[in-house]
Amino acid sequence: MTNEAQWYRPLEEGIVQCTLCPHQCILKEGKAGICRVRINKGGKLITEVNGYVSSINFDPIEKKPLYHFYPGSTILSLGTYGCNLRCFFCQNCSISQTAAEPELFRSYYTPQQIVSLALKQPGNIGIAFTYNEPIVWFEYMYDIARLAKQSGLKTVMVTNGFINKEPLSALLEYMDAFSVDLKAFSEEFYTKVTSSKLEPVKETLKQISRAGKHLEVVNLVIPELNDDESAFAAMTKWIAAELGRETVFHISRYFPQYKLTTQATPVSSIRKLKLLAEKELTFVYAGNMNSETSYSKCQICNNILISRHFYTVEVTGLDEEGRCKVCGNYFLKKT
């Protein structure tokens, strides 16, 4: 398995430019991009994480979070190292905000080994690329996803969405579902808090939606950073207009992580924003709260279809075709 990256171009005097994400990092010999794991070695862009896994588990699909994609199912989830954002509230900073240093504990898996592991687990529906940002291990993810689709497995990408159009287009052929973190609806937030930009993420969301892939959007609400009600309302209106009113939208409660010590998001704020989002969107869920705010109800008769208590899920109100057992309304589309 080669470690040469796919998305880059050589410049003069051994310099290379990565074309995978909008940072478009220009790298001299021995230098790494903002992701820390794509490095210029001998005039070639090398990926340092091809095959090196930091985390691998069988997770509930709801953990991604995906609520309308095979609810109640299990999916093999894996991650490597690095990220192309620098969020100072990152919950997985030990693997995302680090390089793939040799002294770190790393397990090596070929794409074939990952697919074989996924196929051996009873009831497992597929493979999720998650934990750290899968964009920065594009080649590894692409090779696994291609083999997974050939084996009849479902594929899921959990991402910040900061990727260029061409590599995303290549991925779309082999990906079934996306959970995209729309971190805020402000360029200032993206610049100051994540060291990236908002507009490319919006373009990613539109590209995924146009491709007809299953898409759920996540927003982590952080007090005083992205909880402004007018900006939040503008975000939900944009989602409804550009992606569709039935786009599944998750509002998650923040807790102190990494470099950010701001107190946790008040439950009252989440409930207020949920009501605001429901003016524009049909399916709105509140995360990191063990309550009925994460239940799925029939939009016609209000029958409880799926109850969730964190990752304990009961699908009681749906038939095998994804319709409400009470009124017959079509709720889920199995991709």
Short mmCIF file of C-alpha atoms in Angstrom, two decimals:
data_model
loop_
_atom_site.label_atom_id
_atom_site.label_comp_id
_atom_site.label_asym_id
_atom_site.label_seq_id
_atom_site.Cartn_x
_atom_site.Cartn_y
_atom_site.Cartn_z
CA MET A 1 0.00 0.00 0.00
CA THR A 2 1.64 3.22 -1.19
CA ASN A 3 1.99 6.21 1.10
CA GLU A 4 2.07 8.78 -1.69
CA ALA A 5 -0.89 11.14 -1.48
CA GLN A 6 -3.33 11.49 -4.38
CA TRP A 7 -4.25 15.15 -4.17
CA TYR A 8 -1.25 17.42 -4.70
CA ARG A 9 0.84 19.07 -7.39
CA PRO A 10 4.62 19.64 -7.62
CA LEU A 11 5.90 23.20 -7.75
CA GLU A 12 9.40 24.52 -8.33
CA GLU A 13 12.51 23.38 -6.43
CA GLY A 14 10.93 20.34 -4.79
CA ILE A 15 8.03 22.28 -3.26
CA VAL A 16 4.56 20.70 -3.40
CA GLN A 17 1.04 22.03 -2.93
CA CYS A 18 -1.65 19.87 -1.35
CA THR A 19 -4.98 20.18 -3.18
CA LEU A 20 -7.08 18.03 -0.85
CA CYS A 21 -8.69 20.77 1.21
CA PRO A 22 -9.16 24.54 0.90
CA HIS A 23 -6.03 25.30 2.94
CA GLN A 24 -4.06 24.42 -0.24
CA CYS A 25 -0.90 24.08 1.89
CA ILE A 26 2.38 24.84 0.08
CA LEU A 27 5.11 22.68 1.58
CA LYS A 28 8.86 22.74 1.39
CA GLU A 29 10.93 19.59 1.91
CA GLY A 30 10.19 17.98 5.28
CA LYS A 31 7.26 20.24 6.10
CA ALA A 32 3.76 19.07 7.02
CA GLY A 33 0.43 20.70 6.26
CA ILE A 34 -1.92 22.13 8.87
CA CYS A 35 -3.22 18.56 9.30
CA ARG A 36 0.25 17.48 10.56
CA VAL A 37 0.07 14.15 8.71
CA ARG A 38 0.62 15.01 5.03
CA ILE A 39 4.31 15.77 4.49
CA ASN A 40 6.66 16.72 1.65
CA LYS A 41 9.32 14.04 1.38
CA GLY A 42 11.67 14.20 -1.57
CA GLY A 43 9.31 16.36 -3.61
CA LYS A 44 6.37 14.02 -3.10
CA LEU A 45 3.41 14.50 -0.77
CA ILE A 46 3.33 11.55 1.62
CA THR A 47 0.48 10.53 3.92
CA GLU A 48 1.85 9.40 7.28
CA VAL A 49 -1.34 7.68 8.46
CA ASN A 50 -2.08 5.22 5.67
CA GLY A 51 -3.04 2.06 7.57
CA TYR A 52 -2.22 3.35 11.05
CA VAL A 53 -5.33 3.21 13.23
CA SER A 54 -5.64 5.10 16.51
CA SER A 55 -9.15 3.88 17.38
CA ILE A 56 -11.37 1.06 16.15
CA ASN A 57 -14.68 -0.07 17.68
CA PHE A 58 -18.13 -1.37 16.87
CA ASP A 59 -20.42 1.57 17.68
CA PRO A 60 -24.15 2.29 17.61
CA ILE A 61 -24.93 4.19 14.40
CA GLU A 62 -26.53 6.87 16.60
CA LYS A 63 -23.09 7.76 17.98
CA LYS A 64 -22.00 9.30 14.66
CA PRO A 65 -24.66 10.85 15.05
CA LEU A 66 -26.96 9.39 12.42
CA TYR A 67 -30.60 9.01 13.51
CA HIS A 68 -32.34 8.27 10.20
CA PHE A 69 -29.82 5.82 8.73
CA TYR A 70 -30.45 2.22 9.83
CA PRO A 71 -31.48 3.24 13.39
CA GLY A 72 -30.54 0.81 16.13
CA SER A 73 -27.79 -0.79 14.04
CA THR A 74 -24.07 -1.32 14.71
CA ILE A 75 -21.24 -0.04 12.54
CA LEU A 76 -17.48 -0.62 12.61
CA SER A 77 -15.85 2.75 13.31
CA LEU A 78 -12.21 3.71 12.90
CA GLY A 79 -9.92 6.70 13.01
CA THR A 80 -6.27 7.59 12.55
CA TYR A 81 -4.47 10.85 13.47
CA GLY A 82 -4.60 14.50 12.48
CA CYS A 83 -7.17 17.08 11.40
CA ASN A 84 -7.26 20.00 8.98
CA LEU A 85 -8.99 22.21 11.57
CA ARG A 86 -7.59 23.54 14.85
CA CYS A 87 -10.73 23.77 17.00
CA PHE A 88 -9.74 24.59 20.57
CA PHE A 89 -12.78 22.74 21.93
CA CYS A 90 -11.99 19.42 20.19
CA GLN A 91 -13.29 16.36 22.04
CA ASN A 92 -10.80 14.00 20.35
CA CYS A 93 -7.73 16.24 20.62
CA SER A 94 -5.43 13.37 21.67
CA ILE A 95 -5.68 11.90 18.16
CA SER A 96 -6.82 14.84 16.02
CA GLN A 97 -4.45 17.55 17.23
CA THR A 98 -1.31 15.48 16.91
CA ALA A 99 0.98 14.08 14.26
CA ALA A 100 1.39 10.35 13.65
CA GLU A 101 4.57 10.13 15.68
CA PRO A 102 6.34 6.73 15.76
CA GLU A 103 6.24 6.63 19.57
CA LEU A 104 2.44 6.78 19.60
CA PHE A 105 0.63 3.47 20.00
CA ARG A 106 -0.56 2.57 16.53
CA SER A 107 -2.20 -0.54 15.12
CA TYR A 108 -1.71 -1.31 11.46
CA TYR A 109 -4.62 -2.57 9.33
CA THR A 110 -4.76 -2.99 5.58
CA PRO A 111 -8.04 -2.03 3.87
CA GLN A 112 -8.71 -5.75 3.33
CA GLN A 113 -8.31 -6.42 7.06
CA ILE A 114 -10.74 -3.63 7.95
CA VAL A 115 -13.38 -4.95 5.54
CA SER A 116 -12.87 -8.52 6.77
CA LEU A 117 -13.36 -7.40 10.36
CA ALA A 118 -16.55 -5.57 9.42
CA LEU A 119 -17.93 -8.63 7.61
CA LYS A 120 -17.23 -11.01 10.49
CA GLN A 121 -19.30 -9.11 13.07
CA PRO A 122 -22.94 -10.34 13.16
CA GLY A 123 -25.41 -7.53 12.51
CA ASN A 124 -22.77 -5.00 11.51
CA ILE A 125 -24.02 -2.84 8.60
CA GLY A 126 -20.74 -1.34 7.44
CA ILE A 127 -17.84 0.97 8.17
CA ALA A 128 -17.74 4.54 9.54
CA PHE A 129 -14.76 6.84 9.06
CA THR A 130 -14.75 8.93 12.22
CA TYR A 131 -13.02 9.86 15.54
CA ASN A 132 -10.50 12.19 13.88
CA GLU A 133 -11.07 14.00 10.58
CA PRO A 134 -11.15 11.39 7.78
CA ILE A 135 -10.42 14.00 5.10
CA VAL A 136 -6.74 13.96 6.10
CA TRP A 137 -6.53 10.19 5.57
CA PHE A 138 -8.37 10.39 2.28
CA GLU A 139 -6.41 7.64 0.50
CA TYR A 140 -6.89 5.07 3.27
CA MET A 141 -10.59 5.89 3.57
CA TYR A 142 -11.06 5.73 -0.20
CA ASP A 143 -9.40 2.32 -0.49
CA ILE A 144 -11.46 0.89 2.38
CA ALA A 145 -14.73 2.38 1.10
CA ARG A 146 -14.21 0.99 -2.38
CA LEU A 147 -13.63 -2.52 -1.02
CA ALA A 148 -16.53 -2.15 1.41
CA LYS A 149 -18.98 -1.31 -1.36
CA GLN A 150 -17.82 -4.32 -3.35
CA SER A 151 -18.62 -6.44 -0.28
CA GLY A 152 -22.11 -5.01 0.19
CA LEU A 153 -21.27 -2.93 3.28
CA LYS A 154 -22.61 0.55 4.01
CA THR A 155 -20.13 3.41 4.35
CA VAL A 156 -20.38 6.50 6.55
CA MET A 157 -18.18 9.60 6.76
CA VAL A 158 -18.22 11.78 9.88
CA THR A 159 -16.57 15.02 8.83
CA ASN A 160 -16.04 18.74 9.28
CA GLY A 161 -16.73 19.14 5.56
CA PHE A 162 -13.59 21.19 4.84
CA ILE A 163 -12.63 19.48 1.58
CA ASN A 164 -12.21 20.54 -2.04
CA LYS A 165 -14.83 19.70 -4.64
CA GLU A 166 -12.79 17.23 -6.73
CA PRO A 167 -11.71 14.83 -3.96
CA LEU A 168 -15.21 14.94 -2.48
CA SER A 169 -16.62 14.03 -5.88
CA ALA A 170 -14.33 10.98 -5.97
CA LEU A 171 -15.52 9.91 -2.51
CA LEU A 172 -19.22 10.28 -3.26
CA GLU A 173 -19.21 7.23 -5.51
CA TYR A 174 -18.33 5.01 -2.54
CA MET A 175 -20.04 6.73 0.39
CA ASP A 176 -23.64 6.13 1.55
CA ALA A 177 -24.11 8.59 4.39
CA PHE A 178 -22.54 11.71 5.86
CA SER A 179 -22.66 13.34 9.28
CA VAL A 180 -21.31 16.86 8.75
CA ASP A 181 -20.38 19.23 11.56
CA LEU A 182 -21.55 22.74 10.69
CA LYS A 183 -19.75 24.43 13.54
CA ALA A 184 -21.32 27.87 13.25
CA PHE A 185 -22.79 30.23 10.69
CA SER A 186 -20.12 32.88 10.96
CA GLU A 187 -16.89 33.36 9.05
CA GLU A 188 -15.44 35.03 12.15
CA PHE A 189 -16.06 31.89 14.22
CA TYR A 190 -14.49 29.61 11.60
CA THR A 191 -11.44 31.87 11.26
CA LYS A 192 -10.78 32.50 14.94
CA VAL A 193 -11.94 29.25 16.53
CA THR A 194 -11.20 26.59 13.89
CA SER A 195 -8.51 28.17 11.66
CA SER A 196 -10.62 27.49 8.57
CA LYS A 197 -13.51 28.99 6.58
CA LEU A 198 -17.27 28.57 6.48
CA GLU A 199 -17.99 28.86 2.75
CA PRO A 200 -16.20 25.63 1.69
CA VAL A 201 -18.20 23.70 4.29
CA LYS A 202 -21.44 25.11 2.88
CA GLU A 203 -20.34 24.05 -0.60
CA THR A 204 -19.57 20.54 0.69
CA LEU A 205 -23.06 20.26 2.19
CA LYS A 206 -24.68 21.33 -1.08
CA GLN A 207 -22.53 18.90 -3.08
CA ILE A 208 -23.48 15.97 -0.83
CA SER A 209 -27.14 16.92 -0.99
CA ARG A 210 -27.11 17.21 -4.79
CA ALA A 211 -25.53 13.75 -4.99
CA GLY A 212 -28.56 12.30 -3.19
CA LYS A 213 -26.54 10.86 -0.30
CA HIS A 214 -28.00 10.51 3.18
CA LEU A 215 -27.01 13.66 5.07
CA GLU A 216 -27.37 14.73 8.68
CA VAL A 217 -26.03 18.04 10.00
CA VAL A 218 -24.61 18.61 13.49
CA ASN A 219 -24.13 21.87 15.38
CA LEU A 220 -22.32 21.92 18.73
CA VAL A 221 -23.68 24.90 20.67
CA ILE A 222 -20.97 26.71 22.67
CA PRO A 223 -21.97 29.54 25.02
CA GLU A 224 -20.86 33.00 23.84
CA LEU A 225 -19.16 31.60 20.73
CA ASN A 226 -21.93 30.34 18.43
CA ASP A 227 -25.18 30.54 20.41
CA ASP A 228 -26.43 33.83 18.99
CA GLU A 229 -30.09 33.28 18.12
CA SER A 230 -30.13 35.42 14.98
CA ALA A 231 -27.10 33.62 13.50
CA PHE A 232 -28.58 30.28 14.49
CA ALA A 233 -31.89 31.16 12.81
CA ALA A 234 -30.01 32.18 9.65
CA MET A 235 -28.25 28.78 9.68
CA THR A 236 -31.48 26.79 9.92
CA LYS A 237 -33.08 28.88 7.17
CA TRP A 238 -30.07 28.22 4.94
CA ILE A 239 -30.24 24.47 5.63
CA ALA A 240 -33.95 24.41 4.78
CA ALA A 241 -33.47 26.42 1.58
CA GLU A 242 -30.30 24.73 0.28
CA LEU A 243 -30.50 21.17 1.65
CA GLY A 244 -34.23 20.70 2.27
CA ARG A 245 -36.60 21.04 5.22
CA GLU A 246 -36.35 17.33 5.99
CA THR A 247 -32.57 17.43 6.48
CA VAL A 248 -31.91 15.84 9.87
CA PHE A 249 -30.40 18.43 12.21
CA HIS A 250 -28.66 17.71 15.53
CA ILE A 251 -28.06 20.38 18.15
CA SER A 252 -25.47 19.14 20.63
CA ARG A 253 -24.66 20.38 24.09
CA TYR A 254 -21.03 21.45 24.61
CA PHE A 255 -18.90 20.40 27.60
CA PRO A 256 -15.42 21.79 28.40
CA GLN A 257 -12.73 20.11 26.30
CA TYR A 258 -9.12 20.61 25.20
CA LYS A 259 -8.21 24.33 25.50
CA LEU A 260 -11.72 25.68 26.15
CA THR A 261 -12.90 25.98 29.75
CA THR A 262 -16.22 27.74 29.15
CA GLN A 263 -18.97 26.17 31.25
CA ALA A 264 -21.25 23.59 29.63
CA THR A 265 -24.14 24.77 27.48
CA PRO A 266 -27.27 25.27 29.62
CA VAL A 267 -30.06 22.81 28.86
CA SER A 268 -32.42 25.77 28.59
CA SER A 269 -30.37 27.18 25.69
CA ILE A 270 -30.54 23.89 23.80
CA ARG A 271 -34.31 23.65 24.26
CA LYS A 272 -34.78 27.24 23.08
CA LEU A 273 -32.64 26.71 19.97
CA LYS A 274 -34.42 23.44 19.21
CA LEU A 275 -37.76 25.28 19.11
CA LEU A 276 -36.19 27.90 16.87
CA ALA A 277 -34.82 25.26 14.47
CA GLU A 278 -38.19 23.50 14.30
CA LYS A 279 -39.66 26.59 12.63
CA GLU A 280 -37.58 25.71 9.56
CA LEU A 281 -36.72 22.00 9.79
CA THR A 282 -38.86 18.89 10.22
CA PHE A 283 -36.38 16.68 12.11
CA VAL A 284 -34.47 18.40 14.92
CA TYR A 285 -32.76 16.50 17.74
CA ALA A 286 -30.97 17.63 20.89
CA GLY A 287 -27.79 15.70 21.67
CA ASN A 288 -25.83 15.11 24.89
CA MET A 289 -29.14 15.21 26.77
CA ASN A 290 -30.88 12.10 28.02
CA SER A 291 -34.43 13.14 27.26
CA GLU A 292 -37.33 12.92 24.84
CA THR A 293 -35.60 15.56 22.68
CA SER A 294 -33.85 12.72 20.86
CA TYR A 295 -37.01 10.71 20.14
CA SER A 296 -38.27 10.33 16.58
CA LYS A 297 -42.00 10.90 16.22
CA CYS A 298 -44.30 10.53 13.26
CA GLN A 299 -44.90 13.98 11.76
CA ILE A 300 -48.47 12.97 10.91
CA CYS A 301 -49.88 11.23 14.02
CA ASN A 302 -47.13 11.99 16.62
CA ASN A 303 -46.62 8.28 17.35
CA ILE A 304 -43.21 7.56 18.93
CA LEU A 305 -41.27 5.69 16.25
CA ILE A 306 -37.81 5.50 17.81
CA SER A 307 -36.92 6.17 21.45
CA ARG A 308 -33.34 6.97 22.41
CA HIS A 309 -31.62 7.28 25.77
CA PHE A 310 -28.10 8.25 24.77
CA TYR A 311 -27.08 5.15 22.75
CA THR A 312 -29.83 2.83 23.96
CA VAL A 313 -32.26 2.72 21.03
CA GLU A 314 -35.67 1.09 20.65
CA VAL A 315 -37.32 1.07 17.22
CA THR A 316 -40.90 0.31 18.23
CA GLY A 317 -43.13 2.38 15.97
CA LEU A 318 -41.84 1.47 12.50
CA ASP A 319 -42.58 -1.47 10.25
CA GLU A 320 -39.92 -3.20 8.13
CA GLU A 321 -40.48 -0.74 5.28
CA GLY A 322 -39.82 2.29 7.46
CA ARG A 323 -43.46 3.34 7.83
CA CYS A 324 -45.32 4.38 10.97
CA LYS A 325 -47.24 1.40 12.39
CA VAL A 326 -50.17 3.62 13.38
CA CYS A 327 -50.87 5.76 10.31
CA GLY A 328 -48.62 4.25 7.62
CA ASN A 329 -46.66 7.45 7.01
CA TYR A 330 -43.35 6.80 5.24
CA PHE A 331 -40.57 7.86 7.64
CA LEU A 332 -37.25 6.19 6.78
CA LYS A 333 -35.59 5.57 3.47
CA LYS A 334 -33.10 2.69 3.62
CA THR A 335 -30.23 3.58 1.34
#
